[in-house]
mmCIF file of C-alpha atoms in Angstrom:
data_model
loop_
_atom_site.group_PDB
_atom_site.id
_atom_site.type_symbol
_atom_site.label_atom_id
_atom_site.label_comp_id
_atom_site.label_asym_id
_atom_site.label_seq_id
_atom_site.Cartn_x
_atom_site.Cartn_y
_atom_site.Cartn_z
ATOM 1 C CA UNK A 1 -6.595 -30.829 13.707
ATOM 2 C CA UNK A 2 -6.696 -27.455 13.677
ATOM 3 C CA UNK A 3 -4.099 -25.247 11.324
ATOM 4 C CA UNK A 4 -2.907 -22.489 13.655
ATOM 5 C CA UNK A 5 -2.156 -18.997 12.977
ATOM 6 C CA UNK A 6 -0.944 -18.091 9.180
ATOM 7 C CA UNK A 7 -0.846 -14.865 9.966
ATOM 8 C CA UNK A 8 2.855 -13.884 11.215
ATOM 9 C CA UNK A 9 3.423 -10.212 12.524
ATOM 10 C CA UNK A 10 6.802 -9.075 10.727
ATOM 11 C CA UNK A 11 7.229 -5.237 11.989
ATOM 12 C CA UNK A 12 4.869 -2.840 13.518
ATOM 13 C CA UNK A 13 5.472 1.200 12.916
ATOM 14 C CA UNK A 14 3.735 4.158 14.362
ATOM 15 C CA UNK A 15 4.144 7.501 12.430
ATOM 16 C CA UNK A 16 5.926 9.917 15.105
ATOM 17 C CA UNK A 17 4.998 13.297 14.784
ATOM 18 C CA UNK A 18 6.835 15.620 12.620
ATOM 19 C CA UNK A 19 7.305 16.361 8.723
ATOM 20 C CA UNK A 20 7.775 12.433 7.606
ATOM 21 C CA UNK A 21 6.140 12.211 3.917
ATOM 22 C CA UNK A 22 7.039 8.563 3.887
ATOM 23 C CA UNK A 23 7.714 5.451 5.983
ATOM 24 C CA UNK A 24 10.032 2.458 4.880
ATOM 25 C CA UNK A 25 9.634 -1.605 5.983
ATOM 26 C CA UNK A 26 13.131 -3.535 5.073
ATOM 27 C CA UNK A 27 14.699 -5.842 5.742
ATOM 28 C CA UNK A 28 11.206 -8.236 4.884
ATOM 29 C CA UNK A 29 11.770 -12.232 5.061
ATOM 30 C CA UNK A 30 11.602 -14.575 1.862
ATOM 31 C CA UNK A 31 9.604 -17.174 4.285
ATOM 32 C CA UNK A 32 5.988 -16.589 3.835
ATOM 33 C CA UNK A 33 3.792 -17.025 0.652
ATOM 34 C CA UNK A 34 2.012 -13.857 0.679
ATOM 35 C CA UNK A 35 2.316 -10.494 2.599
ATOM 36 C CA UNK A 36 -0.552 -8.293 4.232
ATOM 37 C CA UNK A 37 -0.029 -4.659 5.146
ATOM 38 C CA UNK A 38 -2.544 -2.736 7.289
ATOM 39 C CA UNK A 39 -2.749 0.782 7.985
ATOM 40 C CA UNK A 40 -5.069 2.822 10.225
ATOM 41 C CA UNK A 41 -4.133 6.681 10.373
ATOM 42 C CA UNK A 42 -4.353 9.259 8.239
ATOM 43 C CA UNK A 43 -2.287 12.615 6.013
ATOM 44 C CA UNK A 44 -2.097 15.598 7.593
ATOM 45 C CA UNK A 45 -3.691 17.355 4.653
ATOM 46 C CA UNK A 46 -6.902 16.497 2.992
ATOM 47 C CA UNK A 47 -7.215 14.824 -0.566
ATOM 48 C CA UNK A 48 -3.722 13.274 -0.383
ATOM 49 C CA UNK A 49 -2.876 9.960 -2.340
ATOM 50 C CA UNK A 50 -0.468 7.582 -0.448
ATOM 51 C CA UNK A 51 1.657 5.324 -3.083
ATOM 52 C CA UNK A 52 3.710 2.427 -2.832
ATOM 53 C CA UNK A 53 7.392 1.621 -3.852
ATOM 54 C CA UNK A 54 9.164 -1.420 -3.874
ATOM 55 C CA UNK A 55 12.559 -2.530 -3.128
ATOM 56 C CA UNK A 56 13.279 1.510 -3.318
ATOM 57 C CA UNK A 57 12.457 1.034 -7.410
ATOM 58 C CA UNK A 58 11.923 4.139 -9.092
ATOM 59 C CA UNK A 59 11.655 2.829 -12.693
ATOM 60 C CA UNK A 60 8.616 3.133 -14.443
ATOM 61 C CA UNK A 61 7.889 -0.810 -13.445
ATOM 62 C CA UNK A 62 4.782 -0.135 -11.912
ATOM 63 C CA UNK A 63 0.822 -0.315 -12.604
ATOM 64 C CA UNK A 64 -2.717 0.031 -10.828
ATOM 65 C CA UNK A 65 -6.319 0.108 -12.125
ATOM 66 C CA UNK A 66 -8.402 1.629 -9.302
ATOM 67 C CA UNK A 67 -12.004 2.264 -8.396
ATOM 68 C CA UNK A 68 -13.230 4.442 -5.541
ATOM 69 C CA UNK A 69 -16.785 5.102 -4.449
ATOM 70 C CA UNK A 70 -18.543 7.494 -2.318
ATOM 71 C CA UNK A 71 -21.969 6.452 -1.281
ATOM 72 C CA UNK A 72 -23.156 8.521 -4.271
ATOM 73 C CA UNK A 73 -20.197 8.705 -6.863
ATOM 74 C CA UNK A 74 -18.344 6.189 -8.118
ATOM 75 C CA UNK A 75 -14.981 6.591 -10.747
ATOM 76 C CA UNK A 76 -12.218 4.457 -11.518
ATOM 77 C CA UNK A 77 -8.363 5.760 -12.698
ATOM 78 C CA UNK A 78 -5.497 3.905 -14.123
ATOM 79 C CA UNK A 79 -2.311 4.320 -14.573
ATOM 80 C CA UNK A 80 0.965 2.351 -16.633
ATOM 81 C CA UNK A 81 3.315 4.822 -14.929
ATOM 82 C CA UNK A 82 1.887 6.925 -12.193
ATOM 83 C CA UNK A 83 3.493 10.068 -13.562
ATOM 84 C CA UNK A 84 4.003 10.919 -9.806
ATOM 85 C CA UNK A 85 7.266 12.622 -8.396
ATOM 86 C CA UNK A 86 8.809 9.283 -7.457
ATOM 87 C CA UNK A 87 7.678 6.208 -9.767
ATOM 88 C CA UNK A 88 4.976 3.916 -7.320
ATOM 89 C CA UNK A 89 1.582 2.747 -7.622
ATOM 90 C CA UNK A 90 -1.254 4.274 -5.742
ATOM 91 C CA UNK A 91 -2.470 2.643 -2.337
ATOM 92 C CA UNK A 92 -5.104 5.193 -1.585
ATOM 93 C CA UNK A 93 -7.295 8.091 -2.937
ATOM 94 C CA UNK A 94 -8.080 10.874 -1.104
ATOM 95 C CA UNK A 95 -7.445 9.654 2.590
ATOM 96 C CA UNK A 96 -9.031 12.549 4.635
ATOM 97 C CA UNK A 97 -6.919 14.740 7.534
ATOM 98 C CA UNK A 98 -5.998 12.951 11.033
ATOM 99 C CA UNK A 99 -5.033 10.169 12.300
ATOM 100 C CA UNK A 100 -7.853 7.019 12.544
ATOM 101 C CA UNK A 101 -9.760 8.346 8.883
ATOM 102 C CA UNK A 102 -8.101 5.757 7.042
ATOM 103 C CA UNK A 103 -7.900 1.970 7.509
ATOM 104 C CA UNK A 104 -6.394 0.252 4.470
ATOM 105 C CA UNK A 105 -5.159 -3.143 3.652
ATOM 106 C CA UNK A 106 -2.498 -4.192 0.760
ATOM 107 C CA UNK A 107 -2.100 -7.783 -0.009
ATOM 108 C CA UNK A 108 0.963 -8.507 -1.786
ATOM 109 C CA UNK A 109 0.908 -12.206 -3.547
ATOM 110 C CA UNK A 110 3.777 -14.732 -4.275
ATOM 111 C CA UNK A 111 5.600 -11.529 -3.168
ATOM 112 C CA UNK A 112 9.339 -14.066 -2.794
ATOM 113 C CA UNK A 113 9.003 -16.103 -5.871
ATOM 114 C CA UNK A 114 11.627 -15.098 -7.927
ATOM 115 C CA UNK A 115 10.217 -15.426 -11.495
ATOM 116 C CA UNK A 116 6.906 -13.899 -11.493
ATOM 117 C CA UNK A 117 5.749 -10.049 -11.481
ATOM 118 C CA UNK A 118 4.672 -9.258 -7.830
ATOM 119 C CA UNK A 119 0.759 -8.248 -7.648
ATOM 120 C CA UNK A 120 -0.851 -6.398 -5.029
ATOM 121 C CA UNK A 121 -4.563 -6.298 -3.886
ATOM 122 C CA UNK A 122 -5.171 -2.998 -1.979
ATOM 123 C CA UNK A 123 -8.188 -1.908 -0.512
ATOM 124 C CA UNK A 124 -9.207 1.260 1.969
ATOM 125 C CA UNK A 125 -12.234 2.912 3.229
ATOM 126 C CA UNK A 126 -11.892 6.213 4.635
ATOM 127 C CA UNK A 127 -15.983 6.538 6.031
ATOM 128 C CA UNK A 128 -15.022 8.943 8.447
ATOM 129 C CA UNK A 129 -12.811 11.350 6.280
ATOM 130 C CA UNK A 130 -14.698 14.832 6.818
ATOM 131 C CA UNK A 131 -14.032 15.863 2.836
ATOM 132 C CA UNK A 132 -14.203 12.449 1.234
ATOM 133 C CA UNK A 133 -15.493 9.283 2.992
ATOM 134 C CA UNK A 134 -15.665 6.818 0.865
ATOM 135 C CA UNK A 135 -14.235 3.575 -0.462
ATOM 136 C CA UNK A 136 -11.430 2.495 -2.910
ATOM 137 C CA UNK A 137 -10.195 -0.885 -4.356
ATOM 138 C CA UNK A 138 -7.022 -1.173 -6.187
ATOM 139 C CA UNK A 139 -5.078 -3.311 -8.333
ATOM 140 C CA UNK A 140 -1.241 -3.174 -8.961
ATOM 141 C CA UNK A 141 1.679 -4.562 -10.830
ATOM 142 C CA UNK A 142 5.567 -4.405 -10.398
ATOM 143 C CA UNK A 143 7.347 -5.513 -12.981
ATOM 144 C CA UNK A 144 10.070 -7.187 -11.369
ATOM 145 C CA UNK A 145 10.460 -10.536 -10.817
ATOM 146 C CA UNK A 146 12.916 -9.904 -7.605
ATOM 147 C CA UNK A 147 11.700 -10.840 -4.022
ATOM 148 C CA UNK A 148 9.964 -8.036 -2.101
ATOM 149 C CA UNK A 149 12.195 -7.088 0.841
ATOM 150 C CA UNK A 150 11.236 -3.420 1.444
ATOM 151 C CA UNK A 151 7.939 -1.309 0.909
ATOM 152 C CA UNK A 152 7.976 1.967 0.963
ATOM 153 C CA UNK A 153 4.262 4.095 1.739
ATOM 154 C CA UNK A 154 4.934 7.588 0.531
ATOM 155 C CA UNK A 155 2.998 10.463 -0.081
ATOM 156 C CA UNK A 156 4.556 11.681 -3.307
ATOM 157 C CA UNK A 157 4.800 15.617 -3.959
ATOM 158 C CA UNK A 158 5.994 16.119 -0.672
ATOM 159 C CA UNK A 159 3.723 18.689 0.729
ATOM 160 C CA UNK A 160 1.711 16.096 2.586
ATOM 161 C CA UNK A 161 2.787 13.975 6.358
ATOM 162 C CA UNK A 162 2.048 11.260 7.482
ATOM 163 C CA UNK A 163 -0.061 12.185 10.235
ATOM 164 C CA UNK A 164 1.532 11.572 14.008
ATOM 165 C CA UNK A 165 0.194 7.898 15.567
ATOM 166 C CA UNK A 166 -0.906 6.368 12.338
ATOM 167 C CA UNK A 167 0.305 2.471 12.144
ATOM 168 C CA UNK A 168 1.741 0.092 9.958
ATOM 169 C CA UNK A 169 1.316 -3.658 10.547
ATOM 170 C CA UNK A 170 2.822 -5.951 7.882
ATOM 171 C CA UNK A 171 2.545 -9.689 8.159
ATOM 172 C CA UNK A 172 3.212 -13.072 6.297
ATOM 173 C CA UNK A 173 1.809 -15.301 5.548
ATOM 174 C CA UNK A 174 2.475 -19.200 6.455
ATOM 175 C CA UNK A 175 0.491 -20.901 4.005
ATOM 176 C CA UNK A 176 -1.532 -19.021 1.959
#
C-alpha cells in the first residue's frame, strides 16, 4: 500500500518588490513532525547573509556551525551568538544579486515537541551567483524548547532586500 504524500504545503510567499529586508511565516501548525522551508531567489546586493529567527526571539538562544565551498575554496564559521544586529542563526553565506541565484532548503526537526531544543538542517547552493557560486551546509540550534509557530528570514544590517519574485515554500511534514 502505498504511503501518500508527507509533504504538506503550509504557506507560499513571493518577495514583492520594494525595500523588504525580511519576510515573516506565522501562524505555523503544531501537526506535522518536521518542517521544510525552500527558497529560490536572491538579495539585491551581493555577499549578503540571510539569517533565521524564531518565534520573533531575539535572545542570544541561538547557534550554527557552517561550511561553505566554492569549487576551489572551502571554510567553515561558527557562531554561539551570531553577534548580528538582531539575534538569529545564519541560513546562507554570500547569496549572490537577483532573483533565481539562490535555492536553499532549511529542515527544521521535532520543530512542535515541547521539551526539546529545535534543530535545523540548512543547506544552499548559489552556482549561478556572479561573485560567489558556491555551496554551503549549515547546522543550527535554538534553545527553546517552545513549538515553532513563526520563522522569520531576515537579512540583518538592513542595507540588503530581499530581491522582488524570490519564494518561500514551507511545508510539514506527516510522518517523518
Amino acid at each position: 500500500m502505498a504511503a501518500g504524500n508527507t509533504y504538506e504545503a503550509i504557506t507560499s510567499v513571493t518577495a514583492p518588490g520594494g525595500a523588504a529586508t525580511q519576510l515573516v511565516m506565522s501562524s505555523i501548525p503544531a501537526t506535522y513532525t518536521d518542517l521544510v522551508l525552500v527558497i529560490n531567489g536572491g538579495n539585491s546586493i551581493s555577499g549578503a547573509t540571510w539569517a533565521i529567527q524564531l518565534n520573533s526571539d531575539t535572545g542570544s538562544n541561538y547557534a550554527w556551525r557552517m561550511i561553505e565551498g566554492s569549487g576551489t575554496t572551502a571554510t567553515s564559521s561558527r557562531s554561539s551568538t551570531t553577534g548580528l544586529t538582531v539575534a538569529s542563526m545564519y541560513f546562507t553565506y554570500e547569496t549572490g544579486v537577483g532573483a533565481s541565484e539562490v535555492t536553499a532548503i532549511a529542515n527544521f526537526q521535532n520543530y512542535a515537541n515541547t521539551d526539546k531544543y529545535k534543530t535545523v538542517v540548512m543547506r544552499e547552493n548559489t552556482a549561478t551567483a556572479p561573485n560567489y557560486p558556491g555551496v554551503s551546509v549549515s547546522v543550527g540550534i535554538w534553545r527553546n524548547t517552545a513549538a515553532i509557530t513563526s520563522i522569520t528570514i531576515m537579512i540583518p544590517g538592513g542595507a540588503t532586500n530581499i530581491a522582488s519574485g524570490t519564494t518561500f515554500n514551507l511545508f510539514g511534514i506527516k510522518a517523518a
